[in-house]
Amino acid sequence: MANPAVLGDCISLLRRVYATQDAATLEVLRSWKTLAIGAVIDPDAPNVTKYHWTASGNWTAPGIAMAMTGLGVRRWDADPARQPRGAQGAPGDAEQRLMSGEDILKAVAVSRPPCGDCAAALADYGNEHGRVLLAVVPPPTAQQQQQTQAALTAIAAALARVRAQLELYEGEHKAQAALINEPSFTGFAGYWTNRLFNREIPPPTIWLNAYSACLAADRAIGSGDVRAATVATMRARTELVAALRRYAAWKDGIEGAGTKAQVAIGVVALATLAAVIAGPVAVEAAFDAMAAGGAEAAQVGAVEAENVAQITQVITRSEQALLVMEEAATQAEIEAAAAEEAAAFFATL
């Protein structure tokens, strides 16, 4: 049997395709067409997983084809002469198209439950080649799309606040470094003021991890992944506050550093995201659990109200932890704090 992670990849890819489609295309998929993404291996290179996609009846929608190409998923049409549903079953359906050719199908995510013919074909195929992992991932409803877009918009706004704080304090840091290091009368005086009354100015690289987390959040927002975007934004804020405390402790002393950290946390205000992300993250969590064999689609969204309170508590606890973070915390300690924060967030789902 295939590693469940490849089924998770199929689910993620299919959901990313949905995020790029218009309402009319999604309605077709909800109503009468099936879209499938399969994880396959070449028998001669079994350690390399490839991803193929098919549609029932070899249906083509330009937007879907473009999205699949952008994600590196190849359209699979090893046997274009396959006939539509008839006396011989449904060889032209999406699932059975993925089983054609020499590559071996290991996992598949489909937009609709397999028909009886495809279910039987998958079972027979599994008996010969090993069980095929299957997940049904229906296209989002209009309401779910609106909720996801609202969540991504809110996360993007929070991320913009992180960036604004990051650029503000990094710019100030650069200006202070120039006063100390540039060969001028004021620079010379600033250098000796720094030497006599304070410590060595922190290196400019202290802000890089926050910028890296911001880029990760950008990618997650662009792909429509609410949970990954939330975690990356939380990570960006953690890295921002850690760097800020280090810089501000040099410039303003420990007490001033704590004040600036508190202000930065308040400006970013991640706790305000809880209500708007609870629904979409419940959907995403349910699909992830389904990929691992631990949940059914019917459970999606069932814990949304509880999620709001739990997510708020996690973010609040992380803010309190950030306020007491030592200015001299090592990067390993910061990484551990960010990982713990993300783990606590995922545990609410």
mmCIF file of C-alpha atoms in Angstrom:
data_model
loop_
_atom_site.group_PDB
_atom_site.id
_atom_site.type_symbol
_atom_site.label_atom_id
_atom_site.label_comp_id
_atom_site.label_asym_id
_atom_site.label_seq_id
_atom_site.Cartn_x
_atom_site.Cartn_y
_atom_site.Cartn_z
ATOM 1 C CA MET A 1 0.000 0.000 0.000
ATOM 2 C CA ALA A 2 1.185 3.523 -0.754
ATOM 3 C CA ASN A 3 2.316 5.962 1.911
ATOM 4 C CA PRO A 4 -0.716 8.052 2.984
ATOM 5 C CA ALA A 5 1.363 11.177 2.328
ATOM 6 C CA VAL A 6 0.930 10.729 -1.429
ATOM 7 C CA LEU A 7 -2.846 10.729 -1.003
ATOM 8 C CA GLY A 8 -2.452 13.944 0.989
ATOM 9 C CA ASP A 9 -0.532 15.396 -1.950
ATOM 10 C CA CYS A 10 -3.332 14.443 -4.341
ATOM 11 C CA ILE A 11 -5.903 16.080 -2.054
ATOM 12 C CA SER A 12 -3.820 19.231 -1.745
ATOM 13 C CA LEU A 13 -3.271 19.495 -5.492
ATOM 14 C CA LEU A 14 -6.974 19.013 -6.253
ATOM 15 C CA ARG A 15 -7.969 21.670 -3.720
ATOM 16 C CA ARG A 16 -5.412 24.087 -5.166
ATOM 17 C CA VAL A 17 -6.936 23.565 -8.603
ATOM 18 C CA TYR A 18 -10.401 24.280 -7.221
ATOM 19 C CA ALA A 19 -9.112 27.548 -5.769
ATOM 20 C CA THR A 20 -8.307 28.804 -9.283
ATOM 21 C CA GLN A 21 -11.619 27.920 -10.952
ATOM 22 C CA ASP A 22 -14.674 30.038 -11.625
ATOM 23 C CA ALA A 23 -18.115 29.259 -10.243
ATOM 24 C CA ALA A 24 -19.381 27.761 -13.516
ATOM 25 C CA THR A 25 -16.561 25.199 -13.717
ATOM 26 C CA LEU A 26 -17.007 24.193 -10.089
ATOM 27 C CA GLU A 27 -20.731 23.750 -10.656
ATOM 28 C CA VAL A 28 -20.019 21.379 -13.580
ATOM 29 C CA LEU A 29 -17.763 19.338 -11.288
ATOM 30 C CA ARG A 30 -20.386 19.254 -8.565
ATOM 31 C CA SER A 31 -23.078 18.198 -11.005
ATOM 32 C CA TRP A 32 -21.914 15.751 -13.632
ATOM 33 C CA LYS A 33 -18.189 15.688 -14.394
ATOM 34 C CA THR A 34 -15.461 13.956 -12.383
ATOM 35 C CA LEU A 35 -11.945 15.302 -11.993
ATOM 36 C CA ALA A 36 -9.207 13.067 -10.593
ATOM 37 C CA ILE A 37 -5.564 13.455 -9.615
ATOM 38 C CA GLY A 38 -3.561 10.282 -9.135
ATOM 39 C CA ALA A 39 -0.151 9.479 -7.667
ATOM 40 C CA VAL A 40 1.622 6.968 -9.895
ATOM 41 C CA ILE A 41 4.984 5.235 -10.061
ATOM 42 C CA ASP A 42 6.990 3.793 -12.917
ATOM 43 C CA PRO A 43 7.694 0.102 -12.146
ATOM 44 C CA ASP A 44 11.311 0.728 -13.218
ATOM 45 C CA ALA A 45 11.666 3.692 -10.801
ATOM 46 C CA PRO A 46 9.398 2.831 -7.854
ATOM 47 C CA ASN A 47 10.907 5.464 -5.553
ATOM 48 C CA VAL A 48 9.784 8.356 -7.757
ATOM 49 C CA THR A 49 6.160 9.487 -7.463
ATOM 50 C CA LYS A 50 4.518 11.348 -10.334
ATOM 51 C CA TYR A 51 1.118 13.010 -10.479
ATOM 52 C CA HIS A 52 -1.365 12.624 -13.324
ATOM 53 C CA TRP A 53 -4.832 14.028 -13.843
ATOM 54 C CA THR A 54 -7.837 12.945 -15.838
ATOM 55 C CA ALA A 55 -11.464 13.917 -16.310
ATOM 56 C CA SER A 56 -14.470 11.777 -17.094
ATOM 57 C CA GLY A 57 -15.140 11.470 -20.797
ATOM 58 C CA ASN A 58 -11.775 13.159 -21.462
ATOM 59 C CA TRP A 59 -13.530 16.452 -20.705
ATOM 60 C CA THR A 60 -11.402 19.556 -21.129
ATOM 61 C CA ALA A 61 -11.725 22.890 -19.334
ATOM 62 C CA PRO A 62 -8.973 25.399 -20.218
ATOM 63 C CA GLY A 63 -8.793 26.781 -16.683
ATOM 64 C CA ILE A 64 -8.293 23.333 -15.188
ATOM 65 C CA ALA A 65 -5.650 22.381 -17.767
ATOM 66 C CA MET A 66 -3.759 25.624 -17.081
ATOM 67 C CA ALA A 67 -3.895 25.124 -13.314
ATOM 68 C CA MET A 68 -2.693 21.519 -13.569
ATOM 69 C CA THR A 69 0.213 22.523 -15.802
ATOM 70 C CA GLY A 70 1.197 25.218 -13.323
ATOM 71 C CA LEU A 71 1.274 22.629 -10.537
ATOM 72 C CA GLY A 72 3.329 20.179 -12.562
ATOM 73 C CA VAL A 73 0.502 17.628 -12.875
ATOM 74 C CA ARG A 74 0.478 15.863 -16.240
ATOM 75 C CA ARG A 75 -2.690 15.122 -18.132
ATOM 76 C CA TRP A 76 -2.924 11.359 -18.562
ATOM 77 C CA ASP A 77 -4.479 9.997 -21.722
ATOM 78 C CA ALA A 78 -2.702 6.728 -22.379
ATOM 79 C CA ASP A 79 -5.768 5.287 -24.102
ATOM 80 C CA PRO A 80 -7.774 8.114 -25.741
ATOM 81 C CA ALA A 81 -9.981 5.581 -27.551
ATOM 82 C CA ARG A 82 -11.650 4.544 -24.281
ATOM 83 C CA GLN A 83 -15.394 4.550 -24.704
ATOM 84 C CA PRO A 84 -17.952 6.279 -22.514
ATOM 85 C CA ARG A 85 -20.236 4.413 -20.169
ATOM 86 C CA GLY A 86 -21.968 1.447 -21.753
ATOM 87 C CA ALA A 87 -22.330 -2.314 -21.695
ATOM 88 C CA GLN A 88 -18.628 -2.720 -20.872
ATOM 89 C CA GLY A 89 -18.858 -0.502 -17.774
ATOM 90 C CA ALA A 90 -17.271 2.944 -17.606
ATOM 91 C CA PRO A 91 -13.760 2.745 -19.094
ATOM 92 C CA GLY A 92 -13.901 6.435 -19.989
ATOM 93 C CA ASP A 93 -14.395 7.602 -16.400
ATOM 94 C CA ALA A 94 -11.639 9.579 -14.715
ATOM 95 C CA GLU A 95 -10.607 6.886 -12.248
ATOM 96 C CA GLN A 96 -10.279 4.181 -14.894
ATOM 97 C CA ARG A 97 -8.315 6.477 -17.210
ATOM 98 C CA LEU A 98 -5.722 6.815 -14.458
ATOM 99 C CA MET A 99 -5.388 3.013 -14.380
ATOM 100 C CA SER A 100 -4.454 2.848 -18.066
ATOM 101 C CA GLY A 101 -0.853 2.735 -19.284
ATOM 102 C CA GLU A 102 2.232 1.170 -17.703
ATOM 103 C CA ASP A 103 2.533 3.405 -14.632
ATOM 104 C CA ILE A 104 1.041 1.977 -11.440
ATOM 105 C CA LEU A 105 -1.637 4.004 -9.663
ATOM 106 C CA LYS A 106 -1.064 4.206 -5.896
ATOM 107 C CA ALA A 107 -3.488 6.917 -4.722
ATOM 108 C CA VAL A 108 -6.216 9.076 -6.189
ATOM 109 C CA ALA A 109 -8.294 12.088 -5.141
ATOM 110 C CA VAL A 110 -11.565 12.492 -7.019
ATOM 111 C CA SER A 111 -14.179 15.201 -7.110
ATOM 112 C CA ARG A 112 -17.139 12.800 -6.779
ATOM 113 C CA PRO A 113 -17.628 9.343 -5.250
ATOM 114 C CA PRO A 114 -16.704 6.575 -7.745
ATOM 115 C CA CYS A 115 -19.597 4.917 -9.504
ATOM 116 C CA GLY A 116 -20.155 1.192 -9.027
ATOM 117 C CA ASP A 117 -18.166 0.321 -12.139
ATOM 118 C CA CYS A 118 -15.161 2.422 -11.049
ATOM 119 C CA ALA A 119 -15.320 1.135 -7.487
ATOM 120 C CA ALA A 120 -15.178 -2.434 -8.794
ATOM 121 C CA ALA A 121 -12.384 -1.555 -11.209
ATOM 122 C CA LEU A 122 -10.345 0.032 -8.406
ATOM 123 C CA ALA A 123 -10.809 -3.055 -6.247
ATOM 124 C CA ASP A 124 -9.705 -5.384 -9.062
ATOM 125 C CA TYR A 125 -6.746 -3.137 -9.863
ATOM 126 C CA GLY A 126 -5.767 -3.119 -6.184
ATOM 127 C CA ASN A 127 -5.807 -6.906 -6.040
ATOM 128 C CA GLU A 128 -3.284 -6.976 -8.873
ATOM 129 C CA HIS A 129 -1.077 -3.949 -8.091
ATOM 130 C CA GLY A 130 -1.675 -3.202 -4.418
ATOM 131 C CA ARG A 131 -4.446 -1.222 -2.755
ATOM 132 C CA VAL A 132 -5.167 2.203 -4.251
ATOM 133 C CA LEU A 133 -5.734 4.881 -1.603
ATOM 134 C CA LEU A 134 -8.836 6.937 -2.372
ATOM 135 C CA ALA A 135 -10.233 10.263 -1.148
ATOM 136 C CA VAL A 136 -13.367 12.041 -2.330
ATOM 137 C CA VAL A 137 -12.718 15.790 -2.346
ATOM 138 C CA PRO A 138 -15.816 17.648 -3.551
ATOM 139 C CA PRO A 139 -15.430 21.142 -4.999
ATOM 140 C CA PRO A 140 -16.127 23.888 -2.460
ATOM 141 C CA THR A 141 -19.574 25.396 -2.256
ATOM 142 C CA ALA A 142 -20.045 29.110 -2.875
ATOM 143 C CA GLN A 143 -20.249 29.661 0.888
ATOM 144 C CA GLN A 144 -17.029 27.755 1.512
ATOM 145 C CA GLN A 145 -15.281 29.766 -1.189
ATOM 146 C CA GLN A 146 -16.437 33.006 0.423
ATOM 147 C CA GLN A 147 -15.249 31.833 3.855
ATOM 148 C CA THR A 148 -11.860 30.826 2.506
ATOM 149 C CA GLN A 149 -11.425 34.105 0.657
ATOM 150 C CA ALA A 150 -12.400 36.066 3.761
ATOM 151 C CA ALA A 151 -9.878 34.087 5.808
ATOM 152 C CA LEU A 152 -7.087 34.597 3.270
ATOM 153 C CA THR A 153 -7.873 38.322 3.103
ATOM 154 C CA ALA A 154 -7.709 38.604 6.892
ATOM 155 C CA ILE A 155 -4.432 36.665 7.038
ATOM 156 C CA ALA A 156 -2.958 38.817 4.266
ATOM 157 C CA ALA A 157 -3.885 41.932 6.236
ATOM 158 C CA ALA A 158 -2.209 40.530 9.369
ATOM 159 C CA LEU A 159 0.850 39.624 7.317
ATOM 160 C CA ALA A 160 0.973 43.173 5.944
ATOM 161 C CA ARG A 161 1.048 44.444 9.520
ATOM 162 C CA VAL A 162 3.930 42.085 10.307
ATOM 163 C CA ARG A 163 5.815 43.378 7.259
ATOM 164 C CA ALA A 164 5.162 47.003 8.161
ATOM 165 C CA GLN A 165 6.637 46.448 11.636
ATOM 166 C CA LEU A 166 9.522 44.480 10.172
ATOM 167 C CA GLU A 167 10.407 47.163 7.634
ATOM 168 C CA LEU A 168 10.038 49.919 10.239
ATOM 169 C CA TYR A 169 12.442 48.404 12.749
ATOM 170 C CA GLU A 170 14.866 46.981 10.197
ATOM 171 C CA GLY A 171 15.084 50.458 8.641
ATOM 172 C CA GLU A 172 15.699 52.006 12.036
ATOM 173 C CA HIS A 173 18.358 49.354 12.728
ATOM 174 C CA LYS A 174 20.141 50.204 9.460
ATOM 175 C CA ALA A 175 20.073 53.910 10.301
ATOM 176 C CA GLN A 176 21.553 53.285 13.752
ATOM 177 C CA ALA A 177 24.268 51.075 12.260
ATOM 178 C CA ALA A 178 25.142 53.800 9.757
ATOM 179 C CA LEU A 179 25.517 56.378 12.539
ATOM 180 C CA ILE A 180 27.961 54.075 14.297
ATOM 181 C CA ASN A 181 29.935 52.691 11.387
ATOM 182 C CA GLU A 182 30.093 55.367 8.671
ATOM 183 C CA PRO A 183 33.353 57.353 8.673
ATOM 184 C CA SER A 184 32.101 60.788 9.723
ATOM 185 C CA PHE A 185 32.301 62.948 12.816
ATOM 186 C CA THR A 186 28.821 61.862 13.967
ATOM 187 C CA GLY A 187 29.603 58.281 13.082
ATOM 188 C CA PHE A 188 32.827 58.393 15.041
ATOM 189 C CA ALA A 189 31.024 59.848 18.060
ATOM 190 C CA GLY A 190 28.222 57.316 17.709
ATOM 191 C CA TYR A 191 30.759 54.507 17.574
ATOM 192 C CA TRP A 192 32.301 55.535 20.878
ATOM 193 C CA THR A 193 28.916 56.122 22.453
ATOM 194 C CA ASN A 194 28.049 52.551 21.476
ATOM 195 C CA ARG A 195 31.376 51.238 22.823
ATOM 196 C CA LEU A 196 31.260 53.115 26.113
ATOM 197 C CA PHE A 197 27.629 52.965 27.100
ATOM 198 C CA ASN A 198 26.129 49.914 25.431
ATOM 199 C CA ARG A 199 26.939 46.691 23.645
ATOM 200 C CA GLU A 200 27.897 45.801 20.102
ATOM 201 C CA ILE A 201 25.016 46.573 17.732
ATOM 202 C CA PRO A 202 23.183 43.383 16.604
ATOM 203 C CA PRO A 203 23.992 42.199 13.059
ATOM 204 C CA PRO A 204 21.568 43.129 10.248
ATOM 205 C CA THR A 205 20.828 39.436 9.652
ATOM 206 C CA ILE A 206 18.570 39.223 12.724
ATOM 207 C CA TRP A 207 15.546 40.118 10.543
ATOM 208 C CA LEU A 208 16.083 37.484 7.832
ATOM 209 C CA ASN A 209 14.060 34.704 9.460
ATOM 210 C CA ALA A 210 11.047 36.973 9.768
ATOM 211 C CA TYR A 211 11.300 37.873 6.078
ATOM 212 C CA SER A 212 11.607 34.167 5.190
ATOM 213 C CA ALA A 213 8.449 33.362 7.157
ATOM 214 C CA CYS A 214 6.643 36.219 5.369
ATOM 215 C CA LEU A 215 7.573 34.682 2.007
ATOM 216 C CA ALA A 216 6.259 31.300 3.163
ATOM 217 C CA ALA A 217 2.998 32.988 4.169
ATOM 218 C CA ASP A 218 2.811 34.657 0.736
ATOM 219 C CA ARG A 219 3.111 31.276 -0.968
ATOM 220 C CA ALA A 220 0.457 29.714 1.251
ATOM 221 C CA ILE A 221 -1.950 32.606 0.675
ATOM 222 C CA GLY A 222 -1.347 32.350 -3.077
ATOM 223 C CA SER A 223 -2.160 28.629 -3.060
ATOM 224 C CA GLY A 224 -5.287 29.127 -0.916
ATOM 225 C CA ASP A 225 -3.946 27.134 2.057
ATOM 226 C CA VAL A 226 -5.502 28.826 5.082
ATOM 227 C CA ARG A 227 -3.796 26.689 7.725
ATOM 228 C CA ALA A 228 -0.304 26.979 6.238
ATOM 229 C CA ALA A 229 -0.806 30.720 5.766
ATOM 230 C CA THR A 230 -1.908 31.117 9.382
ATOM 231 C CA VAL A 231 1.039 29.129 10.748
ATOM 232 C CA ALA A 232 3.553 30.994 8.544
ATOM 233 C CA THR A 233 2.128 34.337 9.673
ATOM 234 C CA MET A 234 2.355 33.228 13.310
ATOM 235 C CA ARG A 235 5.950 32.199 12.638
ATOM 236 C CA ALA A 236 6.716 35.557 11.000
ATOM 237 C CA ARG A 237 5.403 37.359 14.057
ATOM 238 C CA THR A 238 7.474 35.158 16.383
ATOM 239 C CA GLU A 239 10.633 35.873 14.408
ATOM 240 C CA LEU A 240 9.801 39.597 14.239
ATOM 241 C CA VAL A 241 9.344 39.900 17.993
ATOM 242 C CA ALA A 242 12.506 37.889 18.688
ATOM 243 C CA ALA A 243 14.580 40.139 16.425
ATOM 244 C CA LEU A 244 12.894 43.257 17.755
ATOM 245 C CA ARG A 245 13.646 42.353 21.342
ATOM 246 C CA ARG A 246 17.288 41.827 20.452
ATOM 247 C CA TYR A 247 17.582 45.134 18.611
ATOM 248 C CA ALA A 248 15.510 47.159 21.082
ATOM 249 C CA ALA A 249 17.380 45.765 24.076
ATOM 250 C CA TRP A 250 20.561 47.150 22.536
ATOM 251 C CA LYS A 251 18.978 50.505 21.700
ATOM 252 C CA ASP A 252 16.491 51.099 24.539
ATOM 253 C CA GLY A 253 17.422 48.631 27.270
ATOM 254 C CA ILE A 254 15.549 45.541 28.434
ATOM 255 C CA GLU A 255 12.494 47.472 29.656
ATOM 256 C CA GLY A 256 12.184 49.351 26.380
ATOM 257 C CA ALA A 257 12.530 46.101 24.448
ATOM 258 C CA GLY A 258 9.605 44.596 26.342
ATOM 259 C CA THR A 259 7.459 47.639 25.593
ATOM 260 C CA LYS A 260 8.240 47.529 21.876
ATOM 261 C CA ALA A 261 7.533 43.798 21.744
ATOM 262 C CA GLN A 262 4.148 44.376 23.380
ATOM 263 C CA VAL A 263 3.323 47.119 20.881
ATOM 264 C CA ALA A 264 4.349 44.918 17.928
ATOM 265 C CA ILE A 265 2.201 42.036 19.157
ATOM 266 C CA GLY A 266 -0.777 44.372 19.550
ATOM 267 C CA VAL A 267 -0.330 45.848 16.079
ATOM 268 C CA VAL A 268 -0.236 42.429 14.417
ATOM 269 C CA ALA A 269 -3.299 41.292 16.443
ATOM 270 C CA LEU A 270 -3.462 37.666 15.307
ATOM 271 C CA ALA A 271 -6.172 36.827 17.849
ATOM 272 C CA THR A 272 -8.645 38.715 15.645
ATOM 273 C CA LEU A 273 -8.187 36.013 12.982
ATOM 274 C CA ALA A 274 -9.713 33.226 15.050
ATOM 275 C CA ALA A 275 -13.348 33.673 14.044
ATOM 276 C CA VAL A 276 -12.679 34.130 10.342
ATOM 277 C CA ILE A 277 -10.259 31.192 9.918
ATOM 278 C CA ALA A 278 -12.118 28.645 12.059
ATOM 279 C CA GLY A 279 -14.428 27.397 9.290
ATOM 280 C CA PRO A 280 -11.815 27.011 6.533
ATOM 281 C CA VAL A 281 -9.231 25.391 8.815
ATOM 282 C CA ALA A 282 -11.847 22.888 9.993
ATOM 283 C CA VAL A 283 -12.433 21.929 6.348
ATOM 284 C CA GLU A 284 -8.716 21.604 5.647
ATOM 285 C CA ALA A 285 -8.117 19.617 8.842
ATOM 286 C CA ALA A 286 -10.895 17.200 7.974
ATOM 287 C CA PHE A 287 -9.429 16.556 4.516
ATOM 288 C CA ASP A 288 -6.000 15.971 6.033
ATOM 289 C CA ALA A 289 -7.488 13.532 8.514
ATOM 290 C CA MET A 290 -9.384 11.835 5.719
ATOM 291 C CA ALA A 291 -6.102 11.410 3.811
ATOM 292 C CA ALA A 292 -4.722 9.624 6.864
ATOM 293 C CA GLY A 293 -7.832 7.469 7.121
ATOM 294 C CA GLY A 294 -9.098 9.108 10.293
ATOM 295 C CA ALA A 295 -12.119 11.161 9.261
ATOM 296 C CA GLU A 296 -15.074 11.204 6.940
ATOM 297 C CA ALA A 297 -16.137 14.133 4.809
ATOM 298 C CA ALA A 298 -19.330 14.427 6.884
ATOM 299 C CA GLN A 299 -17.237 15.605 9.811
ATOM 300 C CA VAL A 300 -16.043 18.704 7.961
ATOM 301 C CA GLY A 301 -16.868 21.864 9.892
ATOM 302 C CA ALA A 302 -18.475 20.039 12.797
ATOM 303 C CA VAL A 303 -16.166 21.648 15.360
ATOM 304 C CA GLU A 304 -16.029 25.132 13.871
ATOM 305 C CA ALA A 305 -17.510 26.943 16.882
ATOM 306 C CA GLU A 306 -15.188 25.162 19.279
ATOM 307 C CA ASN A 307 -12.247 25.989 17.023
ATOM 308 C CA VAL A 308 -12.810 29.726 17.461
ATOM 309 C CA ALA A 309 -12.301 29.539 21.220
ATOM 310 C CA GLN A 310 -9.391 27.109 20.988
ATOM 311 C CA ILE A 311 -7.538 29.052 18.307
ATOM 312 C CA THR A 312 -7.995 32.255 20.303
ATOM 313 C CA GLN A 313 -6.520 30.571 23.378
ATOM 314 C CA VAL A 314 -3.521 29.268 21.438
ATOM 315 C CA ILE A 315 -2.739 32.656 19.937
ATOM 316 C CA THR A 316 -3.193 34.401 23.283
ATOM 317 C CA ARG A 317 -0.833 31.955 24.999
ATOM 318 C CA SER A 318 1.751 32.433 22.275
ATOM 319 C CA GLU A 319 1.538 36.210 22.689
ATOM 320 C CA GLN A 320 2.135 35.882 26.414
ATOM 321 C CA ALA A 321 5.142 33.648 25.741
ATOM 322 C CA LEU A 322 6.550 36.184 23.273
ATOM 323 C CA LEU A 323 6.355 38.938 25.875
ATOM 324 C CA VAL A 324 8.665 37.061 28.235
ATOM 325 C CA MET A 325 11.044 35.816 25.536
ATOM 326 C CA GLU A 326 14.588 36.672 26.519
ATOM 327 C CA GLU A 327 16.368 39.104 24.215
ATOM 328 C CA ALA A 328 19.308 36.712 24.123
ATOM 329 C CA ALA A 329 17.239 33.699 23.055
ATOM 330 C CA THR A 330 19.128 31.485 20.642
ATOM 331 C CA GLN A 331 17.775 30.755 17.180
ATOM 332 C CA ALA A 332 17.210 27.141 18.237
ATOM 333 C CA GLU A 333 15.020 28.363 21.108
ATOM 334 C CA ILE A 334 13.108 30.654 18.746
ATOM 335 C CA GLU A 335 12.628 27.779 16.282
ATOM 336 C CA ALA A 336 11.386 25.570 19.124
ATOM 337 C CA ALA A 337 8.943 28.259 20.267
ATOM 338 C CA ALA A 338 7.602 28.674 16.738
ATOM 339 C CA ALA A 339 7.250 24.904 16.317
ATOM 340 C CA GLU A 340 5.436 24.615 19.644
ATOM 341 C CA GLU A 341 3.102 27.439 18.647
ATOM 342 C CA ALA A 342 2.291 25.731 15.347
ATOM 343 C CA ALA A 343 1.780 22.363 17.064
ATOM 344 C CA ALA A 344 -0.605 23.930 19.558
ATOM 345 C CA PHE A 345 -2.517 25.544 16.695
ATOM 346 C CA PHE A 346 -2.883 22.267 14.803
ATOM 347 C CA ALA A 347 -3.928 20.478 18.006
ATOM 348 C CA THR A 348 -7.049 22.657 18.132
ATOM 349 C CA LEU A 349 -8.339 21.168 14.889
#
